[in-house]
Amino acid sequence: MSNIDFLRQLELFKGLPPDDLARLCAMSSELVLVPEEYLMHEGDPGGALYVILDGEFQVTKRLDGQEVVLAVRGRGEVIGEMALLDRAPRGASVRALKPTRALMVDHDSMQKLLTTSASAALAILHTMTQRIRSNEALLRQSEKMAGLGTLAAGVAHELNNPAAAAKRSADQMRSALTTWLAEANQVGALNLNATQSQVVNDLRDAIAHRAAPDWTMSPLERSDRESALQEWLEACGVEDAWDLTANLVTVGWTPDNLKPICDNFDAAQLPAIIRWLNAGTSVYLLLDEVSKSAERISEIVKAVKTYSYLDQAPVQEVNVQEGLENTLVILRHKIKQGVTIKKEYAVDLPRIEALGSELNQVWTNIMDNALDALKPQLEQGKPAELVVRTFTQDEHVVVEIQDNGPGIPEEIRDRIYEPFFTTKSPGIGTGLGLHITYNIVVHKHHGQIKLFSEPGCTRFQVWLPVRFDRAQLAKPQG
């Protein structure tokens, strides 16, 4: 079968007059590819459309370092039409799975085809619409899976630090308890009188009461207090006083509140009492570290549960500021050193009716982009700031997420919500983050999303009605 006869059977070309079809074939060229040979690479300029004559092509897109298979195209199918029409870079890579022949139609030939044949224009429009819907559905799923991967990585990173701290403290506590028991035996061998025994009992209670460390001291103040306590202990005849002061100062012991010990014990007894006090303080400090680590783990788990709104109805009353805080917890592993997080929350912000987990996806997408925008600031050693702001206006809750990065160029601002539009390198983003964000805010919540950008200040404003229109759930989303 000739190429003309083959093209005449295809929806895209069957409406062409015979002379136009023959002219198109004459202007086209045939390609032959071997298995694993690439027809095009993601990011290449789009300059031609291809009709598959025989064989198969696999269409893939890089997403977060992985190749995602979008489709396998075979005999009679058309590829490359979207990049051809607007001369945009190729949105995917295409390689042959088997020996494959394809007819290449260049841009000028295709333009003539579309201007002379209304049926061809309708056919290619239909093909593009189907292709966009199919790719978007597949990449939405990939985006969700990538989001879950990011969430899992962030949670694992966040959980690792307190879990490691709890394990380290528990391991150290074995040695600390052994030391405290040994020092307690030394105190027991002092033949204390009733008054001295009561002082020891009071000290035991004081150790438990002072378990929480005082982290409000500046390094200079701590150093001064340790020096003063060391001098006092040495004056009381305590050897190795330098080794005992750190823990005692951490929980607030000073020469003044240790004076009753000095008054009730002689020079032979006092060192054993001080060593016992230091060993007990060490045990309780380690217990406090374990407790704080467990609280941190519980906080992270609670944040994840609230972030995803597990076991809750799709529409519920949502505390927007809590969602923002939980999102910051989830993204903490991406917040590089040097980035300042500034929160300007309204004190009287009302709860709103919303799809809680989907709103958190909005905050994640915008904050994630903002943090990426701050990378040039950090690389240049300049201050990097992310501002999260909330307020109410016109029966709406407004959330502003602002960064002081380089800004979004004016020529692309109108395209940032388009599906598959991205300024990131191939394989870094799908171009769906802000598109999904727009759909959630505008179509699902009947809110608004506004962008204000200039070099040094980019603000996304999300306007959400306080009351959710449940009737909108039944309508198709854009």
PDB file of N, CA, C and O in Angstrom, residues 38-89:
ATOM      1  N   TYR A  38      15.775   6.754  19.514  1.00  0.00           N
ATOM      2  CA  TYR A  38      14.857   7.828  19.892  1.00  0.00           C
ATOM      3  C   TYR A  38      14.440   8.638  18.666  1.00  0.00           C
ATOM      4  O   TYR A  38      15.278   9.021  17.837  1.00  0.00           O
ATOM      5  N   LEU A  39      13.145   8.896  18.569  1.00  0.00           N
ATOM      6  CA  LEU A  39      12.606   9.785  17.554  1.00  0.00           C
ATOM      7  C   LEU A  39      12.717  11.232  18.018  1.00  0.00           C
ATOM      8  O   LEU A  39      13.008  12.135  17.223  1.00  0.00           O
ATOM      9  N   MET A  40      12.481  11.460  19.304  1.00  0.00           N
ATOM     10  CA  MET A  40      12.581  12.804  19.884  1.00  0.00           C
ATOM     11  C   MET A  40      12.873  12.680  21.365  1.00  0.00           C
ATOM     12  O   MET A  40      12.570  11.649  21.988  1.00  0.00           O
ATOM     13  N   HIS A  41      13.437  13.740  21.931  1.00  0.00           N
ATOM     14  CA  HIS A  41      13.725  13.800  23.358  1.00  0.00           C
ATOM     15  C   HIS A  41      12.928  14.936  23.992  1.00  0.00           C
ATOM     16  O   HIS A  41      12.701  15.971  23.356  1.00  0.00           O
ATOM     17  N   GLU A  42      12.526  14.711  25.242  1.00  0.00           N
ATOM     18  CA  GLU A  42      11.807  15.737  25.991  1.00  0.00           C
ATOM     19  C   GLU A  42      12.654  17.012  26.047  1.00  0.00           C
ATOM     20  O   GLU A  42      13.835  16.976  26.370  1.00  0.00           O
ATOM     21  N   GLY A  43      12.016  18.129  25.719  1.00  0.00           N
ATOM     22  CA  GLY A  43      12.721  19.407  25.729  1.00  0.00           C
ATOM     23  C   GLY A  43      13.243  19.843  24.372  1.00  0.00           C
ATOM     24  O   GLY A  43      13.605  21.007  24.192  1.00  0.00           O
ATOM     25  N   ASP A  44      13.299  18.906  23.392  1.00  0.00           N
ATOM     26  CA  ASP A  44      13.721  19.277  22.046  1.00  0.00           C
ATOM     27  C   ASP A  44      12.717  20.244  21.425  1.00  0.00           C
ATOM     28  O   ASP A  44      11.517  20.193  21.742  1.00  0.00           O
ATOM     29  N   PRO A  45      13.153  21.120  20.517  1.00  0.00           N
ATOM     30  CA  PRO A  45      12.191  21.998  19.825  1.00  0.00           C
ATOM     31  C   PRO A  45      11.244  21.175  18.960  1.00  0.00           C
ATOM     32  O   PRO A  45      11.636  20.172  18.358  1.00  0.00           O
ATOM     33  N   GLY A  46       9.987  21.604  18.920  1.00  0.00           N
ATOM     34  CA  GLY A  46       8.993  20.876  18.138  1.00  0.00           C
ATOM     35  C   GLY A  46       8.897  21.436  16.739  1.00  0.00           C
ATOM     36  O   GLY A  46       8.439  22.557  16.538  1.00  0.00           O
ATOM     37  N   GLY A  47       9.305  20.634  15.743  1.00  0.00           N
ATOM     38  CA  GLY A  47       9.293  21.147  14.374  1.00  0.00           C
ATOM     39  C   GLY A  47       8.628  20.245  13.375  1.00  0.00           C
ATOM     40  O   GLY A  47       8.583  20.560  12.191  1.00  0.00           O
ATOM     41  N   ALA A  48       8.100  19.089  13.812  1.00  0.00           N
ATOM     42  CA  ALA A  48       7.498  18.155  12.858  1.00  0.00           C
ATOM     43  C   ALA A  48       6.473  17.271  13.556  1.00  0.00           C
ATOM     44  O   ALA A  48       6.512  17.071  14.768  1.00  0.00           O
ATOM     45  N   LEU A  49       5.564  16.751  12.736  1.00  0.00           N
ATOM     46  CA  LEU A  49       4.566  15.786  13.189  1.00  0.00           C
ATOM     47  C   LEU A  49       4.903  14.456  12.523  1.00  0.00           C
ATOM     48  O   LEU A  49       5.428  14.428  11.394  1.00  0.00           O
ATOM     49  N   TYR A  50       4.591  13.345  13.188  1.00  0.00           N
ATOM     50  CA  TYR A  50       4.949  12.035  12.658  1.00  0.00           C
ATOM     51  C   TYR A  50       3.714  11.138  12.596  1.00  0.00           C
ATOM     52  O   TYR A  50       2.917  11.094  13.541  1.00  0.00           O
ATOM     53  N   VAL A  51       3.582  10.431  11.476  1.00  0.00           N
ATOM     54  CA  VAL A  51       2.532   9.427  11.310  1.00  0.00           C
ATOM     55  C   VAL A  51       3.212   8.064  11.291  1.00  0.00           C
ATOM     56  O   VAL A  51       4.149   7.828  10.506  1.00  0.00           O
ATOM     57  N   ILE A  52       2.782   7.162  12.170  1.00  0.00           N
ATOM     58  CA  ILE A  52       3.419   5.852  12.280  1.00  0.00           C
ATOM     59  C   ILE A  52       2.886   4.950  11.159  1.00  0.00           C
ATOM     60  O   ILE A  52       1.685   4.665  11.077  1.00  0.00           O
ATOM     61  N   LEU A  53       3.781   4.510  10.288  1.00  0.00           N
ATOM     62  CA  LEU A  53       3.407   3.634   9.177  1.00  0.00           C
ATOM     63  C   LEU A  53       3.441   2.172   9.592  1.00  0.00           C
ATOM     64  O   LEU A  53       2.560   1.394   9.210  1.00  0.00           O
ATOM     65  N   ASP A  54       4.454   1.793  10.360  1.00  0.00           N
ATOM     66  CA  ASP A  54       4.597   0.426  10.871  1.00  0.00           C
ATOM     67  C   ASP A  54       5.402   0.479  12.158  1.00  0.00           C
ATOM     68  O   ASP A  54       6.243   1.365  12.333  1.00  0.00           O
ATOM     69  N   GLY A  55       5.151  -0.496  13.059  1.00  0.00           N
ATOM     70  CA  GLY A  55       5.934  -0.592  14.281  1.00  0.00           C
ATOM     71  C   GLY A  55       5.261   0.080  15.471  1.00  0.00           C
ATOM     72  O   GLY A  55       4.056   0.364  15.455  1.00  0.00           O
ATOM     73  N   GLU A  56       6.074   0.366  16.511  1.00  0.00           N
ATOM     74  CA  GLU A  56       5.536   0.948  17.753  1.00  0.00           C
ATOM     75  C   GLU A  56       6.532   1.924  18.354  1.00  0.00           C
ATOM     76  O   GLU A  56       7.746   1.696  18.330  1.00  0.00           O
ATOM     77  N   PHE A  57       5.972   3.004  18.903  1.00  0.00           N
ATOM     78  CA  PHE A  57       6.753   3.974  19.665  1.00  0.00           C
ATOM     79  C   PHE A  57       6.263   3.991  21.105  1.00  0.00           C
ATOM     80  O   PHE A  57       5.053   3.900  21.357  1.00  0.00           O
ATOM     81  N   GLN A  58       7.189   4.136  22.041  1.00  0.00           N
ATOM     82  CA  GLN A  58       6.833   4.327  23.451  1.00  0.00           C
ATOM     83  C   GLN A  58       7.053   5.799  23.812  1.00  0.00           C
ATOM     84  O   GLN A  58       8.111   6.364  23.529  1.00  0.00           O
ATOM     85  N   VAL A  59       6.030   6.413  24.432  1.00  0.00           N
ATOM     86  CA  VAL A  59       6.090   7.825  24.815  1.00  0.00           C
ATOM     87  C   VAL A  59       6.320   7.897  26.323  1.00  0.00           C
ATOM     88  O   VAL A  59       5.547   7.338  27.108  1.00  0.00           O
ATOM     89  N   THR A  60       7.380   8.581  26.748  1.00  0.00           N
ATOM     90  CA  THR A  60       7.725   8.658  28.173  1.00  0.00           C
ATOM     91  C   THR A  60       7.999  10.103  28.569  1.00  0.00           C
ATOM     92  O   THR A  60       8.345  10.941  27.736  1.00  0.00           O
ATOM     93  N   LYS A  61       7.847  10.366  29.868  1.00  0.00           N
ATOM     94  CA  LYS A  61       8.140  11.694  30.429  1.00  0.00           C
ATOM     95  C   LYS A  61       8.879  11.507  31.736  1.00  0.00           C
ATOM     96  O   LYS A  61       8.526  10.622  32.533  1.00  0.00           O
ATOM     97  N   ARG A  62       9.891  12.325  31.938  1.00  0.00           N
ATOM     98  CA  ARG A  62      10.658  12.220  33.183  1.00  0.00           C
ATOM     99  C   ARG A  62       9.924  12.964  34.287  1.00  0.00           C
ATOM    100  O   ARG A  62       9.472  14.093  34.112  1.00  0.00           O
ATOM    101  N   LEU A  63       9.787  12.293  35.422  1.00  0.00           N
ATOM    102  CA  LEU A  63       9.101  12.882  36.568  1.00  0.00           C
ATOM    103  C   LEU A  63       9.862  12.503  37.824  1.00  0.00           C
ATOM    104  O   LEU A  63       9.956  11.323  38.172  1.00  0.00           O
ATOM    105  N   ASP A  64      10.452  13.524  38.483  1.00  0.00           N
ATOM    106  CA  ASP A  64      11.216  13.300  39.713  1.00  0.00           C
ATOM    107  C   ASP A  64      12.274  12.216  39.533  1.00  0.00           C
ATOM    108  O   ASP A  64      12.423  11.313  40.349  1.00  0.00           O
ATOM    109  N   GLY A  65      13.002  12.304  38.413  1.00  0.00           N
ATOM    110  CA  GLY A  65      14.113  11.389  38.197  1.00  0.00           C
ATOM    111  C   GLY A  65      13.723  10.042  37.635  1.00  0.00           C
ATOM    112  O   GLY A  65      14.594   9.191  37.430  1.00  0.00           O
ATOM    113  N   GLN A  66      12.441   9.812  37.353  1.00  0.00           N
ATOM    114  CA  GLN A  66      12.002   8.528  36.825  1.00  0.00           C
ATOM    115  C   GLN A  66      11.300   8.719  35.497  1.00  0.00           C
ATOM    116  O   GLN A  66      10.685   9.747  35.239  1.00  0.00           O
ATOM    117  N   GLU A  67      11.383   7.695  34.620  1.00  0.00           N
ATOM    118  CA  GLU A  67      10.682   7.708  33.348  1.00  0.00           C
ATOM    119  C   GLU A  67       9.270   7.173  33.551  1.00  0.00           C
ATOM    120  O   GLU A  67       9.079   6.035  33.973  1.00  0.00           O
ATOM    121  N   VAL A  68       8.274   8.009  33.277  1.00  0.00           N
ATOM    122  CA  VAL A  68       6.877   7.602  33.366  1.00  0.00           C
ATOM    123  C   VAL A  68       6.380   7.316  31.956  1.00  0.00           C
ATOM    124  O   VAL A  68       6.479   8.175  31.067  1.00  0.00           O
ATOM    125  N   VAL A  69       5.859   6.114  31.722  1.00  0.00           N
ATOM    126  CA  VAL A  69       5.339   5.757  30.404  1.00  0.00           C
ATOM    127  C   VAL A  69       3.955   6.363  30.237  1.00  0.00           C
ATOM    128  O   VAL A  69       3.028   6.059  30.989  1.00  0.00           O
ATOM    129  N   LEU A  70       3.808   7.236  29.233  1.00  0.00           N
ATOM    130  CA  LEU A  70       2.519   7.878  28.969  1.00  0.00           C
ATOM    131  C   LEU A  70       1.658   7.050  28.028  1.00  0.00           C
ATOM    132  O   LEU A  70       0.434   6.983  28.182  1.00  0.00           O
ATOM    133  N   ALA A  71       2.295   6.440  27.029  1.00  0.00           N
ATOM    134  CA  ALA A  71       1.504   5.692  26.053  1.00  0.00           C
ATOM    135  C   ALA A  71       2.434   4.884  25.152  1.00  0.00           C
ATOM    136  O   ALA A  71       3.648   5.123  25.101  1.00  0.00           O
ATOM    137  N   VAL A  72       1.843   3.928  24.449  1.00  0.00           N
ATOM    138  CA  VAL A  72       2.510   3.217  23.356  1.00  0.00           C
ATOM    139  C   VAL A  72       1.682   3.472  22.106  1.00  0.00           C
ATOM    140  O   VAL A  72       0.480   3.197  22.078  1.00  0.00           O
ATOM    141  N   ARG A  73       2.291   4.053  21.084  1.00  0.00           N
ATOM    142  CA  ARG A  73       1.596   4.419  19.854  1.00  0.00           C
ATOM    143  C   ARG A  73       1.990   3.466  18.725  1.00  0.00           C
ATOM    144  O   ARG A  73       3.166   3.125  18.577  1.00  0.00           O
ATOM    145  N   GLY A  74       0.976   3.056  17.940  1.00  0.00           N
ATOM    146  CA  GLY A  74       1.231   2.095  16.868  1.00  0.00           C
ATOM    147  C   GLY A  74       0.776   2.585  15.518  1.00  0.00           C
ATOM    148  O   GLY A  74       0.514   3.773  15.310  1.00  0.00           O
ATOM    149  N   ARG A  75       0.682   1.681  14.604  1.00  0.00           N
ATOM    150  CA  ARG A  75       0.384   1.949  13.192  1.00  0.00           C
ATOM    151  C   ARG A  75      -0.858   2.835  13.062  1.00  0.00           C
ATOM    152  O   ARG A  75      -1.905   2.577  13.653  1.00  0.00           O
ATOM    153  N   GLY A  76      -0.723   3.895  12.256  1.00  0.00           N
ATOM    154  CA  GLY A  76      -1.846   4.784  11.976  1.00  0.00           C
ATOM    155  C   GLY A  76      -2.008   5.928  12.954  1.00  0.00           C
ATOM    156  O   GLY A  76      -2.826   6.823  12.727  1.00  0.00           O
ATOM    157  N   GLU A  77      -1.234   5.920  14.060  1.00  0.00           N
ATOM    158  CA  GLU A  77      -1.377   6.991  15.052  1.00  0.00           C
ATOM    159  C   GLU A  77      -0.421   8.142  14.737  1.00  0.00           C
ATOM    160  O   GLU A  77       0.594   7.982  14.056  1.00  0.00           O
ATOM    161  N   VAL A  78      -0.779   9.308  15.279  1.00  0.00           N
ATOM    162  CA  VAL A  78      -0.025  10.535  15.047  1.00  0.00           C
ATOM    163  C   VAL A  78       0.634  10.965  16.344  1.00  0.00           C
ATOM    164  O   VAL A  78       0.017  10.917  17.412  1.00  0.00           O
ATOM    165  N   ILE A  79       1.871  11.399  16.284  1.00  0.00           N
ATOM    166  CA  ILE A  79       2.563  11.914  17.466  1.00  0.00           C
ATOM    167  C   ILE A  79       3.288  13.202  17.112  1.00  0.00           C
ATOM    168  O   ILE A  79       3.638  13.439  15.956  1.00  0.00           O
ATOM    169  N   GLY A  80       3.491  14.053  18.135  1.00  0.00           N
ATOM    170  CA  GLY A  80       4.246  15.289  17.950  1.00  0.00           C
ATOM    171  C   GLY A  80       3.415  16.460  17.501  1.00  0.00           C
ATOM    172  O   GLY A  80       3.953  17.530  17.217  1.00  0.00           O
ATOM    173  N   GLU A  81       2.060  16.291  17.473  1.00  0.00           N
ATOM    174  CA  GLU A  81       1.234  17.365  16.914  1.00  0.00           C
ATOM    175  C   GLU A  81       1.154  18.576  17.834  1.00  0.00           C
ATOM    176  O   GLU A  81       1.073  19.724  17.369  1.00  0.00           O
ATOM    177  N   MET A  82       1.201  18.377  19.165  1.00  0.00           N
ATOM    178  CA  MET A  82       1.029  19.511  20.075  1.00  0.00           C
ATOM    179  C   MET A  82       2.224  20.457  20.008  1.00  0.00           C
ATOM    180  O   MET A  82       2.072  21.676  19.906  1.00  0.00           O
ATOM    181  N   ALA A  83       3.436  19.910  20.064  1.00  0.00           N
ATOM    182  CA  ALA A  83       4.631  20.762  20.001  1.00  0.00           C
ATOM    183  C   ALA A  83       4.785  21.387  18.618  1.00  0.00           C
ATOM    184  O   ALA A  83       5.321  22.490  18.475  1.00  0.00           O
ATOM    185  N   LEU A  84       4.280  20.702  17.582  1.00  0.00           N
ATOM    186  CA  LEU A  84       4.398  21.227  16.224  1.00  0.00           C
ATOM    187  C   LEU A  84       3.595  22.511  16.057  1.00  0.00           C
ATOM    188  O   LEU A  84       4.055  23.484  15.467  1.00  0.00           O
ATOM    189  N   LEU A  85       2.375  22.524  16.598  1.00  0.00           N
ATOM    190  CA  LEU A  85       1.476  23.636  16.343  1.00  0.00           C
ATOM    191  C   LEU A  85       1.931  24.924  17.003  1.00  0.00           C
ATOM    192  O   LEU A  85       1.794  26.003  16.425  1.00  0.00           O
ATOM    193  N   ASP A  86       2.438  24.840  18.235  1.00  0.00           N
ATOM    194  CA  ASP A  86       2.847  26.087  18.904  1.00  0.00           C
ATOM    195  C   ASP A  86       4.357  26.237  19.009  1.00  0.00           C
ATOM    196  O   ASP A  86       4.849  27.128  19.686  1.00  0.00           O
ATOM    197  N   ARG A  87       5.074  25.333  18.326  1.00  0.00           N
ATOM    198  CA  ARG A  87       6.542  25.372  18.335  1.00  0.00           C
ATOM    199  C   ARG A  87       7.117  25.298  19.746  1.00  0.00           C
ATOM    200  O   ARG A  87       8.192  25.822  20.011  1.00  0.00           O
ATOM    201  N   ALA A  88       6.384  24.686  20.660  1.00  0.00           N
ATOM    202  CA  ALA A  88       6.855  24.539  22.035  1.00  0.00           C
ATOM    203  C   ALA A  88       7.838  23.380  22.117  1.00  0.00           C
ATOM    204  O   ALA A  88       7.850  22.486  21.263  1.00  0.00           O
ATOM    205  N   PRO A  89       8.683  23.351  23.155  1.00  0.00           N
ATOM    206  CA  PRO A  89       9.580  22.203  23.325  1.00  0.00           C
ATOM    207  C   PRO A  89       8.783  20.917  23.494  1.00  0.00           C
ATOM    208  O   PRO A  89       7.652  20.923  23.988  1.00  0.00           O
TER     209      PRO A  89
END
